Amino acid sequence: MSPVPDPATGDIGSKAPVPDPATGDIGSKGSRAHLADTAPTLEFGRPRRTTVQSDIQDTIQHPGNVRINVQGAFIVDEEQPGTPQSEDYEHDPQDIRLPNHTSVVSHVAVDIGGSLAKLVYLSREPGDDAIGGRLNFFKFETDRIDACIEFMRKLQADQKQDNGSKPEDLCIMATGGGAFKYYDKITEALGVEVIREDEMECLIIGLDFFINEIPNEVFTYSEDSPMAFMSHPSDPPNIYPYLLVNIGSGVSMIKVSGPRQFERIGGTSLGGGTLWGLLSLLTGARSFDDMLRLAENGDNSTVDLLVGDIYGQSYNKIGLKSTHIASSFGKVYKMKRAAERQAEDGCNGDFKRREEAEHVEGSSELPHGPGSFRPEDISRSLLYAVSNNIGQIAHLHAEKHGLPRIYFGGSFIGGHSQTMNTLSYAIRFWSKDTRQAYFLRHEGYLGSVGAFLKRQPRNWGRRESFVGLAKAV
């Protein structure tokens, strides 16, 4: 009987088969080292075949039942010609190029959260003779779910034109709370099969895929060394156990012990939705990206009470720098009261004797000189408050459960340098540099990529790409 992966570490004996990162299935003999070093023409004596009509027909009859080859996958930063553009959604330009993929894919995946809907689909490279494809990443505000559905309708029409299939042959893989909330709406609008998948399971499948299969995906972050990419894990992979901190509208913290072996061990309601909601009230920002841009130009020291404000210097005995935040928004009350007194003093005498017609409605809410607070400063202060809170809770869970690695995912991060730096600092500070935070370039798409992979057959991915190919040729 063959040995199996250790559930705590994922380690496998020297003769054990390798578990597939997306499904957890045990393949026949393949591994990254063996397959990556062996050219397909040498392995099987003939070149990889291109897509033929039988591929298309099989895909149409069995949507999603297609072997996707991720050998040689890499992240691209340029826009593909003909990439859809609209004010209704945002395209993440970091497509994942699949140069060796040939077959048609007739499904898309969408992760519909409380704030954002994240959509993933595979497109072929332009040109009749071009081989390969790429994974495309788009996000929509959930409040504009109709725009997301309309986008899927366009993909449905493109599939009919390109493959000669019927509209109903498209399959929608859906996860997140919106997969249930909007199930009827999507089904009725598109007339397609909608398969709902468990949100937590999709997150783990997506993250395992990114860690194991996509080069230059996982990185650490600091001001001194932004985006230090991590090398691929050893083969057989030893990526377990780890903690996933998924930051969406709220925050879930998931202990992962092995492929599809996970447990939600905690979380907090103070997440991206908290930041979005409060900054909507406190600033003029109308989107989450606007709020992050404001934070980039902010100075939190005008709003937060710092250690230096209390001690006049650092508190080195307990390891606190003078710039360490002692109280988020701690200066607001004092400064607001001072500004109000200043305004009241300036209003004595002449102002009180003005006629009522001269009074400006809402004038008591207008800025009063140095006591006012800039939206940029408020944005940075609140971003720090939420991020620091998440980082500390993540460290405590990792410490309690003995998890050496902490991965941060979710649209809250959005590739924003201040967010990543704050989370990284929090993990290093509270763990006394024994742990560090890991980030992903596609952090917001773990769930949608996981749902996309759920439609795949056994032996999906680089480790078994050629095994599947051998059976097909």
Coordinates of C-alpha atoms in Angstrom, one line a residue:
M1 CA 0.0 0.0 0.0
S2 CA 1.4 3.4 -1.0
P3 CA 2.2 5.9 1.7
V4 CA -0.1 8.9 2.0
P5 CA 0.7 12.6 2.8
D6 CA 1.1 13.4 6.5
P7 CA -2.1 15.4 7.4
A8 CA -0.1 17.8 9.5
T9 CA 2.8 18.5 7.2
G10 CA 1.9 17.3 3.8
D11 CA 5.2 15.3 3.7
I12 CA 5.3 12.2 1.6
G13 CA 7.9 9.4 1.6
S14 CA 10.4 9.1 -1.2
K15 CA 8.3 6.5 -3.1
A16 CA 4.9 8.0 -2.5
P17 CA 2.7 9.5 -5.3
V18 CA 2.3 13.2 -5.3
P19 CA -1.1 14.7 -4.3
D20 CA -2.7 17.1 -6.9
P21 CA -2.6 20.6 -5.4
A22 CA -6.1 21.5 -6.7
T23 CA -8.0 18.3 -5.9
G24 CA -5.9 16.4 -3.4
D25 CA -6.1 13.4 -5.7
I26 CA -3.1 11.1 -5.9
G27 CA -1.8 10.8 -9.4
S28 CA 0.2 8.0 -11.0
K29 CA 3.9 9.1 -10.9
G30 CA 4.3 12.7 -12.0
S31 CA 6.1 15.4 -10.1
R32 CA 7.1 19.0 -10.9
A33 CA 10.8 18.2 -11.0
H34 CA 10.3 15.3 -13.4
L35 CA 7.9 17.0 -15.7
A36 CA 9.4 20.4 -15.8
D37 CA 12.8 19.0 -16.9
T38 CA 11.4 16.7 -19.6
A39 CA 10.3 18.1 -22.9
P40 CA 6.9 16.7 -24.1
T41 CA 8.4 15.7 -27.5
L42 CA 11.0 13.5 -25.6
E43 CA 8.5 12.2 -23.1
F44 CA 6.0 10.8 -25.6
G45 CA 7.8 10.9 -29.0
R46 CA 5.6 13.4 -30.7
P47 CA 4.7 17.1 -30.2
R48 CA 1.6 18.3 -28.4
R49 CA -1.4 18.3 -30.6
T50 CA -3.4 21.4 -31.2
T51 CA -7.1 21.7 -30.6
V52 CA -9.3 19.8 -33.1
Q53 CA -13.1 19.7 -33.6
S54 CA -13.4 16.6 -31.4
D55 CA -12.0 18.6 -28.5
I56 CA -14.6 21.2 -29.0
Q57 CA -17.4 18.7 -29.3
D58 CA -16.3 16.9 -26.2
T59 CA -16.1 20.1 -24.2
I60 CA -19.6 21.2 -25.4
Q61 CA -21.1 17.9 -24.4
H62 CA -19.3 17.8 -21.1
P63 CA -18.7 21.4 -20.0
G64 CA -15.5 21.8 -18.1
N65 CA -14.4 18.3 -18.7
V66 CA -11.1 19.4 -20.2
R67 CA -7.4 18.9 -19.3
I68 CA -5.8 22.3 -18.8
N69 CA -2.0 22.3 -19.2
V70 CA -0.3 24.8 -16.8
Q71 CA 3.2 23.7 -17.7
G72 CA 5.3 26.9 -18.2
A73 CA 2.6 29.2 -16.8
F74 CA 3.7 32.7 -16.0
I75 CA 2.1 36.1 -15.1
V76 CA 1.9 38.8 -17.8
D77 CA 1.5 42.5 -17.1
E78 CA 0.4 43.8 -20.5
E79 CA -3.2 43.9 -21.7
Q80 CA -4.2 41.3 -24.2
P81 CA -5.5 42.8 -27.4
G82 CA -9.3 43.0 -27.3
T83 CA -9.5 42.8 -23.5
P84 CA -13.0 44.2 -22.5
Q85 CA -13.0 47.7 -21.0
S86 CA -15.8 49.4 -19.1
E87 CA -16.6 51.7 -16.2
D88 CA -18.8 48.8 -14.8
Y89 CA -15.8 46.6 -13.9
E90 CA -12.0 46.5 -13.4
H91 CA -9.7 44.2 -15.3
D92 CA -6.7 43.0 -13.4
P93 CA -3.9 43.3 -16.0
Q94 CA -1.9 40.4 -14.4
D95 CA -3.3 37.6 -16.6
I96 CA -1.8 34.2 -16.2
R97 CA -0.5 33.0 -19.5
L98 CA -0.8 29.2 -20.3
P99 CA 1.5 28.7 -23.3
N100 CA 0.9 25.0 -23.5
H101 CA -2.8 24.8 -23.1
T102 CA -4.8 23.8 -26.2
S103 CA -8.3 22.7 -25.4
V104 CA -11.5 24.7 -25.3
V105 CA -12.9 25.7 -21.9
S106 CA -16.6 26.2 -21.6
H107 CA -17.0 27.5 -18.1
V108 CA -16.4 30.6 -16.1
A109 CA -16.1 31.1 -12.3
V110 CA -17.4 33.9 -10.1
D111 CA -16.9 34.5 -6.4
I112 CA -19.7 36.9 -5.2
G113 CA -18.9 38.5 -1.9
G114 CA -20.6 41.1 0.1
S115 CA -18.7 44.0 -1.5
L116 CA -17.1 42.6 -4.7
A117 CA -17.8 39.9 -7.3
K118 CA -14.6 38.4 -8.7
L119 CA -14.8 36.6 -12.1
V120 CA -12.2 34.3 -13.8
Y121 CA -12.4 32.8 -17.3
L122 CA -10.0 31.3 -19.8
S123 CA -9.5 32.8 -23.2
R124 CA -7.5 31.6 -26.2
E125 CA -4.6 33.6 -27.6
P126 CA -5.6 35.7 -30.6
G127 CA -4.8 34.4 -34.1
D128 CA -5.8 31.3 -35.9
D129 CA -2.4 29.6 -35.5
A130 CA -1.8 30.7 -31.9
I131 CA -1.7 28.1 -29.2
G132 CA -2.1 28.6 -25.5
G133 CA -4.5 30.7 -23.5
R134 CA -4.7 32.8 -20.4
L135 CA -6.7 33.2 -17.3
N136 CA -8.4 36.6 -17.1
F137 CA -9.4 38.3 -13.9
F138 CA -12.2 40.9 -13.5
K139 CA -14.0 42.4 -10.5
F140 CA -17.3 44.1 -10.1
E141 CA -19.0 45.8 -7.2
T142 CA -21.6 43.4 -5.9
D143 CA -24.2 46.2 -5.9
R144 CA -23.8 46.2 -9.7
I145 CA -24.3 42.5 -10.1
D146 CA -26.3 43.1 -13.2
A147 CA -23.1 44.4 -14.9
C148 CA -21.4 41.1 -14.0
I149 CA -24.3 39.1 -15.4
E150 CA -24.2 41.1 -18.6
F151 CA -20.4 40.4 -18.8
M152 CA -21.1 36.7 -18.5
R153 CA -23.7 37.1 -21.3
K154 CA -21.0 38.5 -23.5
L155 CA -18.8 35.5 -22.7
Q156 CA -21.7 33.3 -23.5
A157 CA -22.1 34.9 -26.9
D158 CA -18.3 34.7 -27.6
Q159 CA -18.4 31.0 -26.9
K160 CA -21.2 30.5 -29.3
Q161 CA -19.4 32.4 -32.0
D162 CA -16.0 30.8 -31.4
N163 CA -17.0 27.2 -30.8
G164 CA -20.4 26.8 -32.4
S165 CA -21.9 25.8 -29.1
K166 CA -25.4 26.6 -27.8
P167 CA -25.7 29.4 -25.2
E168 CA -26.8 26.9 -22.5
D169 CA -23.5 25.0 -22.9
L170 CA -21.7 27.6 -20.9
C171 CA -21.4 26.5 -17.2
I172 CA -21.1 29.0 -14.3
M173 CA -19.1 27.9 -11.3
A174 CA -20.2 30.2 -8.4
T175 CA -19.0 30.6 -4.8
G176 CA -19.4 33.1 -2.0
G177 CA -22.6 34.2 -0.4
G178 CA -23.8 35.7 -3.6
A179 CA -23.8 32.3 -5.3
F180 CA -26.9 31.6 -3.2
K181 CA -28.3 35.1 -3.1
Y182 CA -28.2 35.6 -6.9
Y183 CA -28.5 32.0 -8.0
D184 CA -32.0 32.4 -9.5
K185 CA -31.1 35.8 -11.0
I186 CA -28.1 34.4 -12.9
T187 CA -29.9 31.2 -13.9
E188 CA -32.9 33.0 -15.3
A189 CA -30.8 35.7 -17.0
L190 CA -28.4 33.4 -18.8
G191 CA -30.4 30.1 -19.0
V192 CA -27.3 28.2 -18.0
E193 CA -26.2 25.6 -15.4
V194 CA -25.0 27.3 -12.2
I195 CA -23.0 25.1 -9.9
R196 CA -22.5 26.4 -6.4
E197 CA -19.4 25.5 -4.5
D198 CA -18.4 25.8 -0.9
E199 CA -16.6 29.1 -0.3
M200 CA -14.0 28.0 2.2
E201 CA -13.1 24.9 0.1
C202 CA -12.7 27.1 -3.0
L203 CA -10.4 29.5 -1.1
I204 CA -8.1 26.7 -0.1
I205 CA -8.0 25.1 -3.6
G206 CA -7.2 28.5 -5.1
L207 CA -4.5 29.3 -2.7
D208 CA -2.9 25.8 -3.0
F209 CA -2.9 26.2 -6.8
F210 CA -1.2 29.6 -6.6
I211 CA 1.4 28.4 -4.2
N212 CA 2.3 25.3 -6.1
E213 CA 1.8 26.2 -9.7
I214 CA 2.4 29.9 -10.5
P215 CA 5.9 31.3 -10.4
N216 CA 6.4 34.8 -8.9
E217 CA 2.9 34.7 -7.3
V218 CA 3.7 34.5 -3.6
F219 CA 5.9 37.3 -2.0
T220 CA 6.7 39.0 1.2
Y221 CA 6.6 42.8 1.7
S222 CA 8.5 45.4 3.6
E223 CA 9.5 49.0 3.0
D224 CA 13.1 47.9 2.5
S225 CA 12.3 45.0 0.2
P226 CA 8.9 45.3 -1.5
M227 CA 7.6 42.2 -3.3
A228 CA 10.4 39.7 -2.5
F229 CA 9.1 36.7 -4.4
M230 CA 9.2 33.2 -2.8
S231 CA 10.6 30.2 -4.6
H232 CA 8.4 27.2 -5.4
P233 CA 8.0 24.8 -2.5
S234 CA 10.0 21.7 -2.4
D235 CA 8.9 18.7 -4.4
P236 CA 7.0 16.8 -2.9
P237 CA 5.4 20.0 -1.6
N238 CA 5.7 20.8 2.1
I239 CA 3.4 23.8 2.3
Y240 CA 1.3 22.6 5.2
P241 CA 0.2 23.5 7.8
Y242 CA -0.5 27.2 7.3
L243 CA -3.0 30.0 8.2
L244 CA -5.1 31.7 5.5
V245 CA -6.4 35.1 6.6
N246 CA -9.0 36.0 4.0
I247 CA -9.9 39.7 4.2
G248 CA -13.1 40.6 2.4
S249 CA -16.0 42.5 3.8
G250 CA -15.3 40.6 7.0
V251 CA -12.3 38.4 7.9
S252 CA -12.1 34.6 8.1
M253 CA -9.0 32.8 9.5
I254 CA -8.6 29.3 8.2
K255 CA -6.2 26.6 9.5
V256 CA -5.1 24.4 6.5
S257 CA -3.5 21.1 7.4
G258 CA -3.4 19.4 4.0
P259 CA -5.2 19.3 0.6
R260 CA -8.9 20.1 1.4
Q261 CA -8.2 19.6 5.1
F262 CA -9.1 22.9 6.7
E263 CA -11.0 24.4 9.6
R264 CA -12.2 28.0 10.2
I265 CA -10.6 28.8 13.6
G266 CA -11.6 32.5 13.9
G267 CA -12.2 35.8 12.3
T268 CA -13.4 39.4 12.9
S269 CA -16.2 41.5 11.6
L270 CA -13.8 44.5 11.3
G271 CA -12.6 44.0 7.7
G272 CA -12.8 45.6 4.3
G273 CA -16.5 46.4 4.7
T274 CA -15.7 48.3 7.9
L275 CA -13.1 50.4 6.2
W276 CA -15.3 51.0 3.2
G277 CA -18.3 51.9 5.3
L278 CA -16.6 54.3 7.7
L279 CA -14.7 56.1 5.0
S280 CA -17.8 56.5 3.0
L281 CA -19.2 58.4 5.9
L282 CA -16.1 60.3 6.8
T283 CA -14.6 61.2 3.4
G284 CA -15.8 62.0 -0.1
A285 CA -14.4 58.8 -1.6
R286 CA -16.9 56.9 -3.7
S287 CA -15.0 53.6 -4.2
F288 CA -12.6 51.4 -2.3
D289 CA -9.8 52.3 -4.7
D290 CA -10.5 56.0 -4.1
M291 CA -10.1 55.3 -0.4
L292 CA -6.8 53.5 -0.8
R293 CA -5.5 56.4 -3.0
L294 CA -6.5 58.9 -0.3
A295 CA -4.7 56.8 2.3
E296 CA -1.5 56.8 0.2
N297 CA -1.3 60.6 0.6
G298 CA -2.4 60.8 4.2
D299 CA -0.5 61.5 7.5
N300 CA -2.1 59.5 10.3
S301 CA -0.1 61.4 13.0
T302 CA -2.6 64.3 12.7
V303 CA -5.4 61.9 13.7
D304 CA -3.8 59.1 15.8
L305 CA -2.3 59.5 19.2
L306 CA 1.3 58.3 19.0
V307 CA 3.7 57.0 21.7
G308 CA 5.8 60.1 21.1
D309 CA 2.8 62.3 21.8
I310 CA 2.6 60.7 25.3
Y311 CA 6.2 60.2 26.2
G312 CA 7.9 62.8 24.0
Q313 CA 10.1 60.0 22.7
S314 CA 10.2 56.2 22.1
Y315 CA 9.4 53.8 24.9
N316 CA 12.3 51.5 24.2
K317 CA 12.0 49.4 27.4
I318 CA 8.9 47.7 25.9
G319 CA 9.9 48.1 22.3
L320 CA 7.7 50.9 21.2
K321 CA 8.9 53.5 18.7
S322 CA 7.8 57.1 19.0
T323 CA 5.8 56.7 15.8
H324 CA 3.9 53.6 17.2
I325 CA 0.2 54.2 17.4
A326 CA -1.0 54.3 21.0
S327 CA -4.6 55.1 20.2
S328 CA -6.2 55.2 16.7
F329 CA -8.1 58.4 16.2
G330 CA -6.9 59.4 19.7
K331 CA -6.3 63.0 18.8
V332 CA -9.7 63.7 17.2
Y333 CA -11.7 64.4 20.3
K334 CA -9.2 66.8 21.9
M335 CA -8.6 68.6 18.6
K336 CA -12.3 68.8 17.8
R337 CA -13.1 70.3 21.1
A338 CA -10.3 72.8 20.7
A339 CA -11.6 73.7 17.3
E340 CA -15.2 74.1 18.5
R341 CA -14.0 76.4 21.4
Q342 CA -12.0 78.4 18.9
A343 CA -15.0 78.7 16.6
E344 CA -17.3 79.7 19.5
D345 CA -14.8 82.4 20.6
G346 CA -14.7 83.7 17.1
C347 CA -18.4 83.8 16.9
N348 CA -18.9 86.1 19.9
G349 CA -20.2 89.6 19.3
D350 CA -20.7 90.6 15.7
F351 CA -21.7 87.1 14.4
K352 CA -24.4 86.7 17.0
R353 CA -25.9 90.0 16.0
R354 CA -26.1 89.1 12.3
E355 CA -29.6 88.7 10.9
E356 CA -30.8 85.1 10.4
A357 CA -30.8 85.5 6.7
E358 CA -27.0 85.9 6.7
H359 CA -26.4 82.6 8.5
V360 CA -25.1 79.8 6.3
E361 CA -27.0 76.5 6.8
G362 CA -24.8 73.9 8.2
S363 CA -22.0 76.4 9.0
S364 CA -21.3 74.7 12.3
E365 CA -20.1 71.7 10.3
L366 CA -17.7 73.7 8.1
P367 CA -13.9 73.3 8.7
H368 CA -12.5 75.6 11.3
G369 CA -8.8 76.1 10.5
P370 CA -6.2 73.9 12.1
G371 CA -8.8 71.8 13.9
S372 CA -10.1 70.2 10.7
F373 CA -9.1 66.8 9.5
R374 CA -8.1 65.9 6.0
P375 CA -9.8 63.0 4.3
E376 CA -6.3 61.6 3.4
D377 CA -5.3 61.5 7.1
I378 CA -8.6 59.9 8.2
S379 CA -8.2 57.3 5.5
R380 CA -4.7 56.3 6.5
S381 CA -5.5 56.3 10.2
L382 CA -8.5 54.0 9.6
L383 CA -6.5 51.8 7.2
Y384 CA -3.9 51.3 9.9
A385 CA -6.5 50.6 12.6
V386 CA -8.2 47.9 10.6
S387 CA -4.9 46.4 9.3
N388 CA -3.2 46.3 12.7
N389 CA -6.2 44.7 14.3
I390 CA -6.3 42.0 11.6
G391 CA -2.5 41.4 11.9
Q392 CA -2.6 41.0 15.6
I393 CA -5.5 38.6 15.6
A394 CA -3.8 36.6 12.8
H395 CA -0.6 36.3 14.9
L396 CA -2.6 35.1 17.9
H397 CA -4.3 32.3 16.0
A398 CA -1.1 31.2 14.3
E399 CA 0.6 31.1 17.7
K400 CA -2.2 29.2 19.3
H401 CA -2.4 26.6 16.6
G402 CA 1.4 26.3 15.8
L403 CA 1.1 27.5 12.2
P404 CA 4.4 28.7 10.8
R405 CA 3.2 30.5 7.7
I406 CA 0.5 33.1 7.4
Y407 CA -1.0 33.9 4.0
F408 CA -3.2 37.0 3.4
G409 CA -5.8 37.0 0.7
G410 CA -8.9 38.9 -0.2
S411 CA -9.8 42.1 -2.1
F412 CA -9.1 44.3 1.0
I413 CA -5.4 44.1 0.2
G414 CA -5.7 45.1 -3.4
G415 CA -1.9 45.3 -3.9
H416 CA -1.9 48.4 -1.7
S417 CA 1.6 49.0 -0.2
Q418 CA 0.5 50.6 3.0
T419 CA -1.9 47.7 3.8
M420 CA 0.7 45.0 3.1
N421 CA 3.4 46.9 5.0
T422 CA 1.1 47.3 8.0
L423 CA 0.1 43.6 8.0
S424 CA 3.7 42.6 7.6
Y425 CA 4.9 44.9 10.5
A426 CA 2.1 43.6 12.8
I427 CA 3.1 39.9 12.2
R428 CA 6.8 40.6 12.7
F429 CA 6.2 42.8 15.8
W430 CA 3.8 40.5 17.6
S431 CA 5.8 37.3 16.7
K432 CA 9.1 38.9 17.5
D433 CA 10.3 38.2 14.0
T434 CA 9.5 34.5 14.2
R435 CA 6.8 34.7 11.5
Q436 CA 6.2 36.8 8.4
A437 CA 3.2 37.6 6.3
Y438 CA 2.9 36.2 2.8
F439 CA 0.9 37.9 0.0
L440 CA -0.2 37.0 -3.5
R441 CA -0.5 39.0 -6.7
H442 CA -4.0 37.6 -7.2
E443 CA -5.0 37.8 -3.6
G444 CA -8.6 38.8 -4.4
Y445 CA -9.2 35.8 -6.7
L446 CA -8.5 32.8 -4.5
G447 CA -12.2 31.8 -4.3
S448 CA -13.0 32.3 -8.0
V449 CA -9.9 30.4 -9.1
G450 CA -10.8 27.6 -6.7
A451 CA -14.3 27.4 -8.1
F452 CA -12.8 27.4 -11.6
L453 CA -10.6 24.4 -10.7
K454 CA -13.5 22.5 -9.2
R455 CA -14.8 22.0 -12.7
Q456 CA -11.7 20.2 -13.7
P457 CA -11.3 16.4 -13.9
R458 CA -8.8 14.4 -11.9
N459 CA -5.1 15.1 -12.5
W460 CA -5.5 18.8 -13.2
G461 CA -2.3 20.9 -13.1
R462 CA 1.4 20.9 -13.9
R463 CA 2.3 17.7 -12.0
E464 CA -0.1 15.6 -14.1
S465 CA -0.4 17.7 -17.3
F466 CA 1.5 15.2 -19.4
V467 CA -0.2 12.2 -17.9
G468 CA -3.5 13.5 -19.1
L469 CA -1.9 14.4 -22.5
A470 CA -0.5 10.9 -22.9
K471 CA -4.0 9.5 -22.6
A472 CA -5.3 11.9 -25.1
V473 CA -2.7 11.4 -27.9

